[in-house]
Amino acid sequence: MKKLLLALLALATPAFARPFTPQDMVMLARVDAPVVSPDGRWLVWSQRETDLAANRGRHDLWRLDLKAKAGAPEKFASLAQAEESSPAFGPDGMLYFLSDRSGGKSAVWRVSMAGGAAAQVTGAYDLGGFSIAPTGDKLVVWADRPVGAASLDAALPDKPAGAGSGRSFDRLFIRHWDAWSDHQRQQLFVIPMAAGKASGPGHAIEGALIGDTPSRPYGGAEEISWSRDGRTVYFALREAGRIESLSTNLDIFAAPADGASPPQNLTAANQATDTLPTVSPDGRWLAYAAMRRPGYESDRQMLWLREIATGKTRALTGDWDRSVASIVWAPNSAALYVTANDTLDNPIFRVDLAGGKVHRLTGAGHAGGVIALPGGGLAYTLDSLTAPADLWRWDADGRATQLTHANAARLAGVDWPAVTRFTFKGADGDSVWGFAMRPASLAAGAKAPIAFLVHGGPQGSFGDSWSYRWNPSAWAGHGYAVVSVDFHGSTGYGQAFTDAINREWGGRPLTDLKAGLKAATDRFAYLDADRACAAGGSYGGYMMNWIEGAWPDRFKCIVQHDGVFDARAMAYETEELWFDEWEHGGHAYHDAPAEYERWNPVNKVAEWKTPQLVITSERDFRIPYTQGIAAFTALQRRDVPSKLLIFPDENHWVLKPKNSLQWYGEVFGWMDKWTGNAG
């Protein structure tokens, strides 16, 4: 009997079961940018692998035969010493992609899906991306060039001999995200192409416009689209005014591909964001996303349609209280597929062209990279709190099938935590959502210390999605129970809920966090309410500094990453002024100082007492590292136990593999010290 019991236990709990670790996380393959061949046979994507020795990621191309019954993913058209990314199929059925295999500068290459050697298409101009015309006779590329460059051959003049190292500016931006301005812009150039070979350095098509296309720092190919006849390029661009950092006014322009006349602004009447231009397969419609409030980067993005022949426009999702994040047309032009945050998820929705009715297609988790398959259905990436992204297929009958298992070997034996969603009454009596995560290693009846994670944005969500930066499963693998709350200001609950944080940074969100932590500890017996540490980055980092003074007796310790410490200094140091000013009633600090001082953490330093780990990075221009140094100085002067971790080579995010491992090592070490967690 004893032997039988032991055998059953062995079957129920594999001997190789183990927790998920940061080491696992940094070494995972990352699946991205799927595309499908015109005949619907081949699915191709970019896949990142970690080169830990070189402290970087590198990218290869992979493919899957969708028509083979037992098809398996395979690496394709990649060289070990080169970077391959941005796959795209041309109308000729050939696969085009970016590669730096020629002299270290990126160029467009192409290869037949039947195999064989890849051929170089463009010169090695260090391109940022490309898009092929539906007619196959030209392509548009983008690259950093001096303002007003006529072709890709343009370059900044050499500095005179003996010149100093100083940078000179006469307008903002002087720096953005993680880079100082070098008086260049990301611009579009069209290059003619014949038989798969592009000729020459191309010609500019943006005329006298000054801005970045795609936009900085996040924009990509989704901001550019071709007309079906290949004569027009549609693109989104924010014109650089006297103070570009105050404007969220991206517009959609239509530029003749031959550069014969200046671009036409199609959305000049709207002073807020217009983006994601996407031409329908039948060539009749231009779909795009638009906000309505100038200066607000997190306003609801509605789906709009413009009839190309007449110029008539209409809002397609005006009655749907969700914000469209991506747009893909159905092959028959009768519907569109979009993604949007929705109550801890980021599903795919179908929007009918006639009437704008919205249908949710996918379930829990975070979907992205959506492509419509020629024969019907969709391919997309899907991830969750306990699963990194893989490729999936959705068929018209509603069946979802996983196509890849990119990390199956690396994650073999991982014992994943259990995730439970919960809701409670928060500020103003509103329903607020959150999740709790129970470590898989926790014994029945035992309690685990709490990692109370506060998301950034603040217009964002710690929803059911995978992260390579703040990964809740890594905390759970280290023995922490995780609690997270989508406080007022989070996305996926309607625009009014998102707007509710405006001028309320330390108000409604803190009310939600207090109520959410209590609701979680009341409901989940495995949470050790007396051993909790709070951690947050960006706005979450601000909240850590605010909690230090406004909720000083709740936590054993705090981890603050890239958080605002002094709202006054932040108002003059940050690069995207539109964000900070909108969040404080649309005012500059000097016009309304009370708006900034109301929720300013520096004003409550006298109450600080909770041990805090401060993390910041020297290339963070969003919340400059001086804010972190100031917080650490305040802690030290108050004689509060504290530690500073500063990365000289990271921006607002910690991206390098070795730095990520160091980040988790410092965070876990700090939290273990104050909670008594054994790890």
XYZ file of C-alpha atoms in Angstrom:
679
model
C 0.000 0.000 0.000
C 2.834 2.350 0.916
C 4.582 1.655 -2.401
C 1.335 2.336 -4.308
C 0.856 5.645 -2.491
C 4.411 6.712 -3.290
C 3.891 5.794 -6.948
C 0.693 7.849 -7.128
C 2.412 10.822 -5.532
C 5.226 10.559 -8.058
C 2.717 10.680 -10.904
C 0.851 13.624 -9.406
C 3.991 15.659 -8.704
C 6.814 15.129 -11.206
C 10.245 14.916 -9.627
C 11.518 17.700 -11.892
C 8.877 20.262 -10.811
C 10.605 23.575 -10.114
C 9.815 27.263 -9.695
C 10.089 29.825 -12.491
C 13.144 32.063 -12.072
C 14.540 35.297 -13.527
C 17.230 33.139 -15.159
C 14.461 31.289 -16.984
C 12.876 34.571 -18.000
C 15.914 36.202 -19.591
C 16.750 33.083 -21.625
C 13.309 32.602 -23.174
C 12.739 32.861 -26.917
C 10.529 35.802 -27.867
C 8.116 35.333 -30.758
C 7.119 38.482 -32.661
C 6.064 40.064 -35.973
C 4.178 37.191 -37.679
C 3.332 37.461 -41.389
C 1.634 35.064 -43.798
C 2.419 34.370 -47.458
C -0.103 35.467 -50.120
C -1.106 31.845 -50.766
C -1.735 31.252 -47.067
C 0.808 28.452 -46.794
C 3.698 29.968 -44.878
C 3.668 31.653 -41.500
C 6.926 33.520 -40.837
C 7.981 35.428 -37.748
C 10.932 36.996 -35.989
C 12.258 35.174 -32.933
C 14.650 36.647 -30.391
C 17.168 34.528 -28.516
C 19.347 35.741 -25.658
C 23.117 35.883 -26.038
C 23.961 36.180 -22.361
C 27.713 36.362 -22.941
C 27.242 39.353 -25.219
C 24.526 40.769 -22.919
C 22.038 41.220 -25.766
C 19.272 39.646 -27.743
C 19.614 38.533 -31.357
C 16.906 37.844 -33.934
C 16.336 35.107 -36.498
C 13.522 34.280 -38.898
C 11.373 31.188 -38.401
C 8.645 29.633 -40.521
C 5.797 27.130 -40.249
C 4.011 25.357 -43.090
C 0.322 25.904 -42.280
C -0.787 23.326 -44.848
C 1.371 20.484 -43.557
C -0.469 18.167 -41.164
C 2.570 17.610 -38.979
C 4.391 20.840 -39.747
C 7.004 21.964 -37.238
C 8.602 25.403 -36.851
C 12.044 25.749 -38.386
C 14.648 28.469 -38.560
C 14.774 29.958 -42.045
C 17.062 32.263 -44.044
C 19.122 33.243 -41.013
C 22.842 33.563 -40.436
C 24.434 33.029 -37.041
C 26.482 36.206 -37.273
C 23.654 38.461 -38.493
C 20.407 40.020 -37.304
C 17.273 39.191 -39.302
C 13.983 40.900 -38.499
C 10.880 42.623 -39.888
C 9.679 39.864 -42.258
C 7.179 40.844 -44.964
C 5.880 39.097 -48.064
C 5.875 40.838 -51.403
C 3.172 40.375 -54.037
C 5.666 38.100 -55.803
C 5.418 35.611 -52.909
C 9.033 36.233 -51.921
C 9.967 36.892 -48.299
C 11.576 40.263 -47.660
C 13.333 41.130 -44.399
C 15.880 43.401 -42.745
C 19.381 42.088 -42.199
C 22.742 43.548 -41.252
C 24.662 40.722 -42.945
C 26.281 43.176 -45.354
C 28.830 45.306 -43.513
C 26.840 45.598 -40.283
C 24.315 48.129 -41.613
C 20.728 47.031 -42.132
C 19.373 46.578 -45.636
C 16.353 44.878 -47.181
C 16.964 41.317 -48.375
C 14.685 38.730 -49.976
C 14.540 34.960 -50.277
C 12.304 32.379 -51.938
C 10.210 30.216 -49.639
C 11.447 27.277 -51.705
C 14.892 27.932 -50.245
C 18.188 29.053 -51.693
C 20.450 31.977 -50.947
C 19.024 35.341 -49.915
C 19.664 38.312 -52.210
C 20.230 41.914 -51.178
C 17.450 44.253 -52.346
C 18.556 47.712 -51.172
C 21.853 49.299 -50.323
C 23.069 49.003 -46.736
C 21.661 52.321 -45.553
C 21.064 51.341 -41.899
C 17.321 51.273 -42.406
C 14.746 51.310 -39.625
C 12.102 49.456 -41.629
C 10.339 49.090 -44.970
C 7.000 48.431 -46.659
C 6.543 47.005 -50.164
C 3.995 48.520 -52.539
C 1.129 46.152 -53.495
C 2.246 46.600 -57.102
C 5.716 45.252 -56.269
C 7.517 47.957 -58.245
C 8.689 50.079 -55.321
C 9.128 50.110 -51.578
C 9.115 52.798 -48.929
C 11.863 52.689 -46.309
C 12.528 54.767 -43.227
C 15.806 55.850 -41.721
C 17.338 58.631 -39.636
C 18.575 61.426 -41.874
C 19.196 65.195 -41.534
C 16.024 67.265 -41.592
C 14.932 67.867 -45.176
C 17.108 65.112 -46.664
C 16.345 64.543 -50.354
C 17.532 60.923 -50.379
C 19.179 58.246 -48.282
C 22.571 59.552 -49.378
C 22.174 62.640 -47.184
C 24.395 62.809 -44.106
C 25.219 65.269 -41.354
C 28.244 67.435 -42.136
C 31.478 66.573 -40.404
C 32.407 68.747 -37.441
C 35.130 71.332 -38.191
C 38.573 70.462 -36.976
C 39.043 71.609 -33.410
C 35.318 71.897 -32.705
C 34.101 71.369 -29.151
C 31.846 68.565 -27.949
C 28.926 70.758 -26.906
C 25.377 70.225 -28.209
C 23.442 73.301 -29.301
C 19.626 73.633 -29.382
C 17.051 76.350 -29.866
C 13.843 74.350 -29.314
C 12.403 71.236 -27.635
C 12.813 68.257 -27.943
C 16.451 68.358 -26.949
C 16.253 64.684 -25.948
C 13.538 62.026 -26.143
C 13.091 58.704 -24.320
C 16.772 57.691 -24.167
C 18.546 59.672 -26.901
C 19.753 63.234 -27.313
C 18.639 65.003 -30.464
C 21.272 64.860 -33.203
C 19.291 67.082 -35.591
C 18.143 64.101 -37.620
C 14.627 62.724 -38.084
C 13.241 59.346 -39.038
C 11.999 60.004 -42.601
C 10.406 58.146 -45.514
C 12.084 57.447 -48.849
C 10.608 55.601 -51.834
C 12.945 53.425 -53.918
C 11.944 51.952 -57.298
C 12.265 48.191 -57.609
C 12.333 45.753 -60.515
C 12.625 41.963 -60.361
C 13.205 42.189 -56.620
C 16.106 44.622 -56.898
C 15.832 48.219 -55.647
C 17.880 50.870 -57.378
C 19.483 53.953 -55.907
C 19.125 55.906 -52.654
C 15.448 56.687 -53.215
C 13.686 60.041 -52.933
C 12.015 61.783 -50.008
C 8.208 62.051 -50.006
C 7.512 64.148 -46.897
C 8.180 67.517 -48.496
C 8.662 70.326 -45.977
C 7.181 68.369 -43.076
C 9.422 68.076 -40.008
C 8.706 65.161 -37.712
C 9.449 61.478 -37.198
C 7.818 58.787 -39.327
C 7.255 56.328 -37.776
C 6.804 58.285 -34.544
C 9.277 58.168 -31.662
C 9.851 56.215 -29.492
C 7.368 53.381 -30.159
C 6.077 53.745 -33.728
C 6.639 51.183 -36.460
C 5.224 49.833 -39.709
C 1.679 50.077 -38.334
C 1.875 53.836 -38.962
C 2.438 53.429 -42.734
C 0.158 52.036 -45.474
C 0.111 51.897 -49.282
C -2.787 52.595 -51.616
C -3.685 49.499 -53.656
C -2.453 51.075 -56.885
C 0.936 51.824 -55.320
C 0.691 55.521 -56.092
C 0.140 56.869 -52.572
C 1.774 56.351 -49.194
C -0.303 57.068 -46.094
C 1.602 57.802 -42.915
C 1.192 59.285 -39.429
C 3.391 62.191 -38.366
C 3.435 64.803 -35.616
C 4.686 68.073 -37.061
C 7.428 69.613 -34.956
C 6.231 72.998 -33.811
C 8.054 75.454 -31.587
C 7.613 73.124 -28.618
C 6.990 69.668 -30.068
C 6.958 68.158 -26.591
C 3.574 69.774 -25.901
C 1.786 68.219 -28.881
C 0.012 64.890 -29.279
C -1.294 65.992 -32.677
C -0.264 63.154 -34.958
C -1.989 63.532 -38.322
C -2.416 61.167 -41.241
C -0.896 62.354 -44.490
C -1.232 61.101 -48.044
C 1.953 61.521 -50.096
C 2.413 60.758 -53.807
C 4.923 57.932 -54.057
C 6.802 59.765 -56.802
C 7.324 62.805 -54.543
C 5.933 65.084 -57.256
C 3.777 67.117 -54.850
C 3.665 67.804 -51.098
C 1.803 65.451 -48.763
C -1.843 66.208 -48.013
C -2.982 66.344 -44.396
C -6.132 64.214 -44.232
C -6.932 64.853 -40.562
C -6.035 68.516 -40.110
C -9.416 69.238 -38.502
C -8.584 67.030 -35.520
C -5.965 68.540 -33.216
C -5.565 65.285 -31.248
C -3.925 62.005 -32.269
C -4.735 60.311 -35.605
C -2.749 57.156 -36.288
C -2.657 53.536 -37.559
C -3.625 54.248 -41.203
C -4.672 50.958 -42.826
C -5.984 50.626 -46.401
C -8.665 47.997 -47.077
C -7.889 45.085 -49.436
C -10.399 46.415 -51.990
C -8.716 49.828 -51.918
C -11.914 51.685 -51.028
C -11.355 52.540 -47.380
C -8.678 54.013 -45.160
C -9.205 52.883 -41.575
C -7.444 54.693 -38.749
C -7.618 55.356 -35.015
C -8.290 58.804 -33.600
C -8.475 60.518 -30.232
C -10.484 63.680 -29.665
C -8.715 65.600 -26.883
C -5.480 67.423 -27.780
C -2.621 66.944 -25.354
C -3.963 63.680 -23.879
C -1.954 60.627 -24.912
C -4.354 58.138 -23.259
C -7.651 59.332 -24.666
C -9.926 56.702 -26.202
C -8.805 55.724 -29.696
C -11.909 55.273 -31.836
C -11.876 53.385 -35.110
C -12.631 55.682 -38.069
C -13.196 55.106 -41.781
C -12.370 57.421 -44.651
C -13.743 56.666 -48.099
C -10.689 57.262 -50.241
C -12.525 58.346 -53.381
C -14.786 60.925 -51.681
C -12.924 61.853 -48.503
C -16.032 61.210 -46.390
C -15.288 60.006 -42.853
C -17.268 58.316 -40.104
C -16.558 56.888 -36.666
C -17.102 53.139 -36.625
C -16.731 52.483 -32.876
C -18.110 55.705 -31.427
C -20.465 53.785 -29.131
C -17.893 51.216 -27.969
C -16.128 52.305 -24.784
C -12.800 50.674 -25.471
C -9.600 52.021 -27.003
C -8.428 50.481 -30.283
C -4.725 49.549 -30.212
C -4.243 47.811 -33.597
C -6.132 47.461 -36.897
C -6.234 44.649 -39.467
C -8.690 44.267 -42.360
C -10.534 41.067 -43.187
C -9.562 39.845 -46.686
C -13.051 40.612 -48.051
C -13.010 44.186 -46.662
C -16.300 43.538 -44.850
C -14.874 43.730 -41.326
C -11.852 44.765 -39.338
C -9.989 43.025 -36.523
C -8.780 45.167 -33.646
C -7.236 44.654 -30.230
C -8.147 46.568 -27.084
C -7.693 46.247 -23.329
C -10.785 44.746 -21.690
C -10.935 43.904 -17.950
C -7.434 42.445 -17.420
C -7.349 40.992 -20.969
C -6.263 42.260 -24.381
C -8.485 40.279 -26.776
C -9.101 40.396 -30.518
C -12.430 41.866 -31.643
C -14.151 41.844 -35.025
C -15.812 45.113 -36.029
C -18.385 44.860 -38.823
C -17.983 47.465 -41.547
C -21.754 47.834 -41.849
C -22.961 49.272 -38.555
C -19.806 48.894 -36.493
C -21.047 45.993 -34.341
C -18.242 44.620 -32.157
C -17.695 40.903 -31.458
C -15.088 39.575 -29.011
C -13.220 36.629 -30.563
C -10.543 35.524 -28.098
C -10.677 34.709 -24.406
C -8.309 35.350 -21.517
C -4.814 36.657 -22.041
C -3.028 39.192 -24.194
C -3.357 38.855 -27.982
C -1.236 40.786 -30.473
C 0.486 40.639 -33.851
C -2.845 39.886 -35.539
C -2.829 38.849 -39.216
C -5.791 37.806 -41.334
C -5.248 34.509 -43.147
C -6.120 34.472 -46.867
C -8.346 31.420 -46.491
C -10.154 32.773 -43.435
C -9.360 32.964 -39.769
C -6.505 34.682 -37.976
C -2.988 34.067 -36.748
C -1.770 35.968 -33.706
C 0.482 35.885 -30.674
C -0.990 35.061 -27.271
C 0.575 35.338 -23.834
C -0.599 35.457 -20.227
C 0.715 35.878 -16.694
C 1.971 32.290 -16.786
C 2.858 31.813 -20.463
C 5.210 33.761 -22.756
C 3.978 34.523 -26.261
C 3.395 31.777 -28.791
C 1.639 31.784 -32.148
C -1.997 30.729 -32.306
C -4.607 30.262 -35.001
C -8.246 31.278 -34.671
C -10.716 29.704 -37.103
C -14.078 31.099 -38.125
C -15.855 28.429 -36.056
C -14.289 29.929 -32.919
C -11.694 27.195 -32.432
C -8.272 28.370 -31.235
C -5.182 26.228 -31.873
C -1.668 26.769 -30.558
C 0.807 26.633 -33.445
C 4.146 27.015 -31.677
C 5.676 26.002 -28.365
C 8.802 28.102 -28.622
C 9.841 27.652 -24.997
C 8.572 24.159 -24.199
C 12.044 22.752 -23.548
C 13.207 25.723 -21.517
C 10.099 25.654 -19.328
C 9.868 21.894 -18.882
C 9.014 21.119 -15.272
C 8.123 24.659 -14.233
C 5.408 24.585 -11.589
C 3.362 27.683 -12.403
C 1.537 29.729 -9.773
C -2.261 29.827 -9.596
C -3.877 33.124 -10.642
C -7.277 34.286 -9.396
C -9.056 37.461 -10.444
C -11.062 39.393 -7.884
C -13.145 42.549 -7.716
C -14.039 44.962 -4.935
C -15.487 48.412 -4.311
C -12.873 51.121 -4.666
C -12.897 54.907 -4.849
C -16.296 56.504 -5.501
C -17.908 53.098 -4.949
C -16.721 51.880 -8.357
C -15.937 48.242 -9.090
C -12.177 47.711 -9.313
C -10.415 44.567 -10.544
C -7.201 42.901 -9.543
C -5.513 39.517 -9.388
C -3.804 37.400 -6.736
C -1.127 34.836 -7.498
C -0.410 31.874 -5.224
C 3.109 30.375 -5.357
C 3.050 26.783 -6.577
C 5.531 25.779 -3.877
C 3.372 27.010 -0.997
C 2.249 24.192 1.261
C -1.421 23.747 2.070
C -2.438 25.965 4.943
C 0.771 28.002 4.798
C 1.026 31.738 4.202
C 3.349 33.574 1.835
C 4.770 37.092 2.055
C 3.147 39.546 -0.345
C 4.642 41.382 -3.319
C 2.143 44.200 -3.889
C 2.876 45.286 -7.468
C 1.663 48.676 -8.738
C 1.657 49.186 -12.509
C 2.967 52.161 -14.429
C 1.408 54.276 -17.118
C -0.577 55.215 -15.135
C -3.003 54.566 -17.987
C -2.128 50.888 -18.266
C -2.817 47.535 -16.644
C -1.001 44.704 -14.886
C -3.434 42.412 -16.669
C -3.247 38.815 -17.795
C -0.123 39.308 -19.894
C 3.515 38.283 -19.939
C 6.302 40.734 -19.113
C 10.061 40.496 -19.564
C 10.575 43.355 -17.114
C 8.074 43.134 -14.232
C 7.125 39.464 -14.274
C 4.783 38.396 -11.441
C 5.584 34.711 -12.019
C 9.212 35.423 -11.137
C 8.120 36.800 -7.761
C 5.895 33.766 -7.230
C 8.763 31.457 -8.147
C 10.830 33.141 -5.425
C 8.153 32.414 -2.844
C 6.032 35.567 -2.915
C 2.295 35.748 -3.304
C 1.553 38.551 -5.755
C -1.313 41.024 -5.509
C -1.989 43.672 -8.144
C -4.858 46.137 -8.538
C -6.073 47.980 -11.645
C -6.717 51.261 -9.840
C -8.607 54.263 -11.234
C -6.631 55.355 -14.286
C -6.178 51.823 -15.618
C -7.252 50.844 -19.111
C -9.846 48.291 -20.134
C -12.769 49.552 -18.040
C -14.070 52.443 -20.113
C -12.681 55.912 -20.738
C -14.275 57.505 -17.669
C -12.417 55.063 -15.419
C -9.144 55.848 -17.225
C -9.769 59.590 -16.955
C -10.504 59.380 -13.219
C -6.822 59.627 -12.289
C -6.471 63.075 -13.857
C -5.474 65.587 -11.139
C -5.894 62.672 -8.667
C -2.515 60.953 -8.722
C -2.341 60.445 -4.980
C -6.110 60.304 -4.422
C -8.399 57.726 -6.023
C -5.564 55.315 -6.939
C -4.321 55.165 -3.344
C -7.894 54.590 -2.135
C -8.130 51.670 -4.574
C -4.778 50.230 -3.540
C -5.691 50.306 0.132
C -9.105 48.744 -0.481
C -7.694 46.200 -2.930
C -4.972 44.925 -0.628
C -7.481 44.562 2.204
C -9.973 42.805 -0.070
C -7.266 40.376 -1.190
C -5.967 39.584 2.285
C -9.534 39.107 3.552
C -10.343 36.698 0.729
C -7.157 34.683 0.177
C -6.012 32.827 3.279
C -2.539 32.181 1.846
C -1.647 35.900 1.921
C 0.432 36.925 4.925
C -0.936 40.411 5.540
C 1.807 41.166 8.066
C 4.660 40.500 5.625
C 4.014 42.696 2.611
C 6.346 44.763 0.440
C 5.144 47.198 -2.232
C 6.929 47.657 -5.556
C 6.254 49.829 -8.585
C 7.896 51.468 -11.586
C 7.216 54.728 -13.447
C 3.818 55.866 -12.118
C 4.069 52.835 -9.815
C 7.392 54.288 -8.659
C 5.691 57.608 -8.010
C 3.121 55.738 -5.931
C 5.907 54.118 -3.897
C 7.207 57.595 -3.004
C 3.677 58.763 -2.244
C 3.000 55.707 -0.065
C 6.171 56.503 1.910
C 4.470 59.620 3.239
C 0.741 58.919 2.837
C 0.605 55.242 3.945
C 3.810 54.921 5.953
C 2.917 52.113 8.361
C 1.638 49.379 6.028
C 4.646 47.748 4.364
C 7.803 46.055 5.543
C 9.672 47.546 2.597
C 9.287 49.401 -0.694
C 10.921 49.006 -4.115
C 10.779 52.204 -6.159
C 11.850 52.128 -9.815
C 12.046 55.312 -11.947
C 9.403 57.098 -9.894
C 8.609 60.803 -9.562
C 9.959 62.204 -6.293
C 9.513 65.951 -6.828
C 6.661 67.008 -9.112
C 8.089 70.509 -9.501
C 11.439 69.296 -10.810
C 9.715 66.660 -12.954
C 7.663 69.374 -14.685
C 10.852 70.949 -16.010
C 13.032 67.851 -16.484
C 10.840 65.387 -18.372
C 10.866 65.326 -22.179
C 7.207 64.713 -23.175
C 5.679 67.748 -21.489
C 2.189 66.957 -22.791
C 1.894 64.016 -20.412
C 2.890 65.782 -17.208
C 0.876 68.899 -17.961
C -2.282 66.992 -18.925
C -2.126 65.007 -15.692
C -2.076 68.281 -13.748
C -5.096 69.919 -15.355
C -3.407 70.974 -18.587
C -1.197 73.539 -16.860
C 2.516 74.187 -16.764
C 3.920 74.262 -13.255
C 4.466 78.022 -13.259
C 0.800 78.602 -14.163
C -0.711 76.308 -11.514
C 1.836 75.211 -8.898
C -0.912 74.052 -6.505
C -1.925 71.346 -9.003
C 1.531 69.819 -8.799
C 2.122 70.321 -5.089
C -1.153 68.671 -4.038
C 0.167 65.159 -4.652
C 3.901 65.893 -4.557
C 5.835 63.178 -2.641
C 8.604 65.609 -1.651
C 6.133 67.445 0.578
C 5.675 64.377 2.795
C 9.306 63.394 3.273
C 9.010 64.164 6.991
C 6.726 61.098 7.270
C 9.030 58.681 5.431
C 10.026 55.631 7.459
C 9.625 52.490 5.319
C 12.885 50.888 4.094
C 13.211 51.592 0.377
C 15.259 50.299 -2.535
C 15.591 52.993 -5.212
C 16.337 51.950 -8.812
C 16.974 54.333 -11.697
C 18.925 54.577 -14.973
C 21.095 57.298 -16.446
C 19.516 57.071 -19.919
C 16.003 57.562 -18.582
C 14.837 60.910 -19.949
C 11.156 60.206 -19.175
C 11.670 60.371 -15.385
C 15.296 61.491 -15.167
C 17.626 59.640 -12.825
C 18.020 62.789 -10.709
C 14.558 61.998 -9.318
C 15.860 58.666 -8.030
C 18.981 60.243 -6.567
C 16.840 62.846 -4.805
C 14.614 60.141 -3.299
C 17.665 58.224 -2.093
C 19.116 61.403 -0.610
C 15.868 62.052 1.255
C 15.870 58.513 2.641
C 19.483 58.792 3.737
C 18.929 62.179 5.393
C 15.903 60.749 7.210
C 18.046 57.807 8.346
C 15.590 55.404 6.684
C 17.207 52.087 5.660
C 17.739 52.492 1.931
C 19.742 51.378 -1.057
C 20.342 52.849 -4.526
C 20.779 50.832 -7.728
C 21.587 52.892 -10.813
C 22.202 51.564 -14.344
C 24.424 53.720 -16.593
C 23.321 51.932 -19.790
C 19.527 51.569 -19.432
C 16.556 53.840 -20.117
C 13.093 53.882 -18.492
C 13.184 50.090 -18.921
C 15.877 47.595 -17.915
C 16.468 45.589 -21.101
C 19.920 44.010 -21.089
C 19.889 40.377 -19.868
C 22.644 40.715 -17.268
C 21.130 43.949 -15.978
C 17.751 42.248 -15.668
C 19.295 39.473 -13.588
C 21.020 42.047 -11.395
C 17.711 43.932 -11.042
C 15.872 40.847 -9.799
C 18.755 39.873 -7.534
C 18.717 43.278 -5.837
C 14.907 43.397 -5.596
C 14.542 39.894 -4.176
C 17.458 40.434 -1.780
C 15.875 43.631 -0.482
C 12.423 42.137 -0.053
C 13.760 38.930 1.514
C 15.686 40.978 4.065
C 12.591 42.761 5.338
C 10.013 39.976 5.026
C 12.150 37.079 6.196
C 11.405 35.174 2.992
C 13.741 32.235 2.453
C 13.529 32.562 -1.342
